[in-house]
PDB file of N, CA, C and O in Angstrom, chain B, residues numbered from 101:
ATOM      1  N   MET B 101     113.737  68.983  98.642  1.00  0.00           N
ATOM      2  CA  MET B 101     113.353  67.668  98.078  1.00  0.00           C
ATOM      3  C   MET B 101     114.396  66.626  98.429  1.00  0.00           C
ATOM      4  O   MET B 101     115.600  66.879  98.386  1.00  0.00           O
ATOM      5  N   VAL B 102     113.904  65.454  98.778  1.00  0.00           N
ATOM      6  CA  VAL B 102     114.851  64.402  99.061  1.00  0.00           C
ATOM      7  C   VAL B 102     114.455  63.128  98.200  1.00  0.00           C
ATOM      8  O   VAL B 102     113.280  62.776  98.091  1.00  0.00           O
ATOM      9  N   ALA B 103     115.435  62.508  97.639  1.00  0.00           N
ATOM     10  CA  ALA B 103     115.167  61.243  96.858  1.00  0.00           C
ATOM     11  C   ALA B 103     116.074  60.178  97.310  1.00  0.00           C
ATOM     12  O   ALA B 103     117.264  60.431  97.500  1.00  0.00           O
ATOM     13  N   MET B 104     115.559  58.933  97.506  1.00  0.00           N
ATOM     14  CA  MET B 104     116.532  57.785  97.752  1.00  0.00           C
ATOM     15  C   MET B 104     116.279  56.831  96.603  1.00  0.00           C
ATOM     16  O   MET B 104     115.161  56.614  96.134  1.00  0.00           O
ATOM     17  N   TYR B 105     117.453  56.255  96.173  1.00  0.00           N
ATOM     18  CA  TYR B 105     117.315  55.240  95.073  1.00  0.00           C
ATOM     19  C   TYR B 105     118.366  54.181  95.283  1.00  0.00           C
ATOM     20  O   TYR B 105     119.323  54.327  96.043  1.00  0.00           O
ATOM     21  N   THR B 106     118.129  53.115  94.567  1.00  0.00           N
ATOM     22  CA  THR B 106     119.030  51.916  94.672  1.00  0.00           C
ATOM     23  C   THR B 106     119.602  51.662  93.331  1.00  0.00           C
ATOM     24  O   THR B 106     118.881  51.631  92.334  1.00  0.00           O
ATOM     25  N   SER B 107     120.907  51.475  93.282  1.00  0.00           N
ATOM     26  CA  SER B 107     121.668  51.022  92.116  1.00  0.00           C
ATOM     27  C   SER B 107     121.947  49.673  92.209  1.00  0.00           C
ATOM     28  O   SER B 107     122.321  49.199  93.281  1.00  0.00           O
ATOM     29  N   TYR B 108     121.789  48.883  91.053  1.00  0.00           N
ATOM     30  CA  TYR B 108     122.043  47.457  91.077  1.00  0.00           C
ATOM     31  C   TYR B 108     123.091  47.194  89.908  1.00  0.00           C
ATOM     32  O   TYR B 108     122.957  47.752  88.818  1.00  0.00           O
ATOM     33  N   TYR B 109     124.076  46.376  90.161  1.00  0.00           N
ATOM     34  CA  TYR B 109     125.064  46.084  89.194  1.00  0.00           C
ATOM     35  C   TYR B 109     125.005  44.543  88.939  1.00  0.00           C
ATOM     36  O   TYR B 109     125.531  43.734  89.704  1.00  0.00           O
ATOM     37  N   PRO B 110     124.310  44.194  87.784  1.00  0.00           N
ATOM     38  CA  PRO B 110     124.080  42.813  87.493  1.00  0.00           C
ATOM     39  C   PRO B 110     125.349  42.015  87.060  1.00  0.00           C
ATOM     40  O   PRO B 110     125.384  40.788  87.141  1.00  0.00           O
ATOM     41  N   THR B 111     126.416  42.782  86.584  1.00  0.00           N
ATOM     42  CA  THR B 111     127.650  42.181  86.202  1.00  0.00           C
ATOM     43  C   THR B 111     128.818  42.855  86.863  1.00  0.00           C
ATOM     44  O   THR B 111     128.693  43.969  87.372  1.00  0.00           O
ATOM     45  N   ASP B 112     130.000  42.165  86.862  1.00  0.00           N
ATOM     46  CA  ASP B 112     131.178  42.829  87.469  1.00  0.00           C
ATOM     47  C   ASP B 112     131.421  44.109  86.653  1.00  0.00           C
ATOM     48  O   ASP B 112     131.169  44.174  85.450  1.00  0.00           O
ATOM     49  N   MET B 113     131.931  45.130  87.382  1.00  0.00           N
ATOM     50  CA  MET B 113     132.161  46.431  86.837  1.00  0.00           C
ATOM     51  C   MET B 113     133.396  47.022  87.445  1.00  0.00           C
ATOM     52  O   MET B 113     133.584  47.058  88.661  1.00  0.00           O
ATOM     53  N   THR B 114     134.283  47.515  86.486  1.00  0.00           N
ATOM     54  CA  THR B 114     135.539  48.215  86.996  1.00  0.00           C
ATOM     55  C   THR B 114     135.349  49.616  86.847  1.00  0.00           C
ATOM     56  O   THR B 114     135.025  50.083  85.755  1.00  0.00           O
ATOM     57  N   LEU B 115     135.539  50.392  87.949  1.00  0.00           N
ATOM     58  CA  LEU B 115     135.435  51.826  87.891  1.00  0.00           C
ATOM     59  C   LEU B 115     136.713  52.491  87.325  1.00  0.00           C
ATOM     60  O   LEU B 115     137.756  51.860  87.151  1.00  0.00           O
ATOM     61  N   ASP B 116     136.570  53.746  87.062  1.00  0.00           N
ATOM     62  CA  ASP B 116     137.734  54.522  86.394  1.00  0.00           C
ATOM     63  C   ASP B 116     138.959  54.481  87.324  1.00  0.00           C
ATOM     64  O   ASP B 116     140.093  54.528  86.848  1.00  0.00           O
ATOM     65  N   ASN B 117     138.741  54.393  88.632  1.00  0.00           N
ATOM     66  CA  ASN B 117     139.868  54.349  89.603  1.00  0.00           C
ATOM     67  C   ASN B 117     140.483  53.030  89.806  1.00  0.00           C
ATOM     68  O   ASN B 117     141.387  52.856  90.623  1.00  0.00           O
ATOM     69  N   GLY B 118     139.961  52.033  89.011  1.00  0.00           N
ATOM     70  CA  GLY B 118     140.457  50.627  89.106  1.00  0.00           C
ATOM     71  C   GLY B 118     139.776  49.702  90.084  1.00  0.00           C
ATOM     72  O   GLY B 118     140.038  48.499  90.106  1.00  0.00           O
ATOM     73  N   LYS B 119     138.911  50.263  90.885  1.00  0.00           N
ATOM     74  CA  LYS B 119     138.199  49.430  91.844  1.00  0.00           C
ATOM     75  C   LYS B 119     137.144  48.565  91.152  1.00  0.00           C
ATOM     76  O   LYS B 119     136.593  48.956  90.123  1.00  0.00           O
ATOM     77  N   THR B 120     136.871  47.411  91.711  1.00  0.00           N
ATOM     78  CA  THR B 120     135.844  46.542  91.011  1.00  0.00           C
ATOM     79  C   THR B 120     134.602  46.408  91.908  1.00  0.00           C
ATOM     80  O   THR B 120     134.698  46.297  93.130  1.00  0.00           O
ATOM     81  N   ILE B 121     133.432  46.423  91.247  1.00  0.00           N
ATOM     82  CA  ILE B 121     132.169  46.230  91.874  1.00  0.00           C
ATOM     83  C   ILE B 121     131.724  44.776  91.442  1.00  0.00           C
ATOM     84  O   ILE B 121     131.585  44.513  90.247  1.00  0.00           O
ATOM     85  N   ALA B 122     131.505  43.851  92.410  1.00  0.00           N
ATOM     86  CA  ALA B 122     131.091  42.598  92.174  1.00  0.00           C
ATOM     87  C   ALA B 122     129.672  42.502  91.605  1.00  0.00           C
ATOM     88  O   ALA B 122     128.805  43.292  91.979  1.00  0.00           O
ATOM     89  N   ALA B 123     129.425  41.543  90.705  1.00  0.00           N
ATOM     90  CA  ALA B 123     128.074  41.316  90.183  1.00  0.00           C
ATOM     91  C   ALA B 123     127.075  41.070  91.316  1.00  0.00           C
ATOM     92  O   ALA B 123     127.382  40.379  92.288  1.00  0.00           O
ATOM     93  N   GLY B 124     125.926  41.621  91.184  1.00  0.00           N
ATOM     94  CA  GLY B 124     124.886  41.446  92.198  1.00  0.00           C
ATOM     95  C   GLY B 124     124.909  42.445  93.306  1.00  0.00           C
ATOM     96  O   GLY B 124     124.084  42.395  94.217  1.00  0.00           O
ATOM     97  N   THR B 125     125.881  43.390  93.237  1.00  0.00           N
ATOM     98  CA  THR B 125     125.949  44.349  94.303  1.00  0.00           C
ATOM     99  C   THR B 125     124.847  45.403  94.180  1.00  0.00           C
ATOM    100  O   THR B 125     124.530  45.838  93.073  1.00  0.00           O
ATOM    101  N   GLN B 126     124.238  45.833  95.352  1.00  0.00           N
ATOM    102  CA  GLN B 126     123.296  46.897  95.416  1.00  0.00           C
ATOM    103  C   GLN B 126     123.876  47.983  96.217  1.00  0.00           C
ATOM    104  O   GLN B 126     124.617  47.710  97.161  1.00  0.00           O
ATOM    105  N   ALA B 127     123.579  49.240  95.895  1.00  0.00           N
ATOM    106  CA  ALA B 127     124.009  50.374  96.654  1.00  0.00           C
ATOM    107  C   ALA B 127     122.880  51.395  96.752  1.00  0.00           C
ATOM    108  O   ALA B 127     122.240  51.753  95.763  1.00  0.00           O
ATOM    109  N   GLN B 128     122.653  51.872  98.052  1.00  0.00           N
ATOM    110  CA  GLN B 128     121.607  52.818  98.242  1.00  0.00           C
ATOM    111  C   GLN B 128     122.290  54.223  98.275  1.00  0.00           C
ATOM    112  O   GLN B 128     123.365  54.444  98.832  1.00  0.00           O
ATOM    113  N   SER B 129     121.535  55.141  97.614  1.00  0.00           N
ATOM    114  CA  SER B 129     122.014  56.551  97.581  1.00  0.00           C
ATOM    115  C   SER B 129     120.925  57.506  97.966  1.00  0.00           C
ATOM    116  O   SER B 129     119.745  57.156  97.977  1.00  0.00           O
ATOM    117  N   ILE B 130     121.329  58.729  98.285  1.00  0.00           N
ATOM    118  CA  ILE B 130     120.327  59.714  98.654  1.00  0.00           C
ATOM    119  C   ILE B 130     120.783  61.072  97.909  1.00  0.00           C
ATOM    120  O   ILE B 130     121.955  61.437  97.809  1.00  0.00           O
ATOM    121  N   ALA B 131     119.734  61.711  97.439  1.00  0.00           N
ATOM    122  CA  ALA B 131     120.043  63.050  96.757  1.00  0.00           C
ATOM    123  C   ALA B 131     119.073  64.028  97.420  1.00  0.00           C
ATOM    124  O   ALA B 131     117.976  63.651  97.834  1.00  0.00           O
ATOM    125  N   TYR B 132     119.494  65.278  97.511  1.00  0.00           N
ATOM    126  CA  TYR B 132     118.690  66.270  98.112  1.00  0.00           C
ATOM    127  C   TYR B 132     118.962  67.649  97.460  1.00  0.00           C
ATOM    128  O   TYR B 132     120.017  67.895  96.874  1.00  0.00           O
ATOM    129  N   SER B 133     117.964  68.513  97.595  1.00  0.00           N
ATOM    130  CA  SER B 133     118.049  69.873  97.107  1.00  0.00           C
ATOM    131  C   SER B 133     117.786  70.794  98.262  1.00  0.00           C
ATOM    132  O   SER B 133     116.943  70.560  99.127  1.00  0.00           O
ATOM    133  N   LEU B 134     118.554  71.848  98.226  1.00  0.00           N
ATOM    134  CA  LEU B 134     118.297  72.968  99.239  1.00  0.00           C
ATOM    135  C   LEU B 134     117.575  74.116  98.666  1.00  0.00           C
ATOM    136  O   LEU B 134     117.515  75.204  99.238  1.00  0.00           O
ATOM    137  N   ASP B 135     117.000  73.849  97.471  1.00  0.00           N
ATOM    138  CA  ASP B 135     116.314  74.965  96.770  1.00  0.00           C
ATOM    139  C   ASP B 135     115.042  75.344  97.598  1.00  0.00           C
ATOM    140  O   ASP B 135     114.193  74.478  97.807  1.00  0.00           O
ATOM    141  N   LYS B 136     114.897  76.542  98.048  1.00  0.00           N
ATOM    142  CA  LYS B 136     113.751  76.952  98.899  1.00  0.00           C
ATOM    143  C   LYS B 136     112.677  77.577  98.085  1.00  0.00           C
ATOM    144  O   LYS B 136     111.672  78.025  98.638  1.00  0.00           O
ATOM    145  N   ARG B 137     112.842  77.631  96.774  1.00  0.00           N
ATOM    146  CA  ARG B 137     111.789  78.297  95.894  1.00  0.00           C
ATOM    147  C   ARG B 137     110.570  77.402  95.699  1.00  0.00           C
ATOM    148  O   ARG B 137     109.469  77.896  95.452  1.00  0.00           O
ATOM    149  N   ALA B 138     110.767  76.049  95.812  1.00  0.00           N
ATOM    150  CA  ALA B 138     109.681  75.113  95.497  1.00  0.00           C
ATOM    151  C   ALA B 138     108.593  75.272  96.549  1.00  0.00           C
ATOM    152  O   ALA B 138     108.857  75.411  97.744  1.00  0.00           O
ATOM    153  N   ASN B 139     107.387  75.245  96.065  1.00  0.00           N
ATOM    154  CA  ASN B 139     106.180  75.329  97.017  1.00  0.00           C
ATOM    155  C   ASN B 139     105.615  73.858  97.052  1.00  0.00           C
ATOM    156  O   ASN B 139     104.794  73.476  96.218  1.00  0.00           O
ATOM    157  N   LEU B 140     106.069  73.098  98.003  1.00  0.00           N
ATOM    158  CA  LEU B 140     105.586  71.726  98.093  1.00  0.00           C
ATOM    159  C   LEU B 140     104.146  71.651  98.597  1.00  0.00           C
ATOM    160  O   LEU B 140     103.470  70.646  98.379  1.00  0.00           O
ATOM    161  N   ASP B 141     103.671  72.698  99.265  1.00  0.00           N
ATOM    162  CA  ASP B 141     102.272  72.718  99.708  1.00  0.00           C
ATOM    163  C   ASP B 141     101.272  72.674  98.544  1.00  0.00           C
ATOM    164  O   ASP B 141     100.126  72.258  98.709  1.00  0.00           O
ATOM    165  N   ALA B 142     101.736  73.116  97.357  1.00  0.00           N
ATOM    166  CA  ALA B 142     100.745  73.174  96.229  1.00  0.00           C
ATOM    167  C   ALA B 142     100.726  71.753  95.585  1.00  0.00           C
ATOM    168  O   ALA B 142      99.878  71.574  94.710  1.00  0.00           O
ATOM    169  N   VAL B 143     101.499  70.792  95.887  1.00  0.00           N
ATOM    170  CA  VAL B 143     101.531  69.558  95.226  1.00  0.00           C
ATOM    171  C   VAL B 143     100.406  68.651  95.756  1.00  0.00           C
ATOM    172  O   VAL B 143     100.261  67.516  95.301  1.00  0.00           O
TER     173      VAL B 143
END
């Protein structure tokens, strides 16, 4: 399974490592699973 999603930061945000994300920033991410037990043909 593969999923793509967008994160939106409406306000300035400081990460734990001290880096700052500016307000209005969008970030695209992808997540995937290598689990072969799922039978996607049945969906």
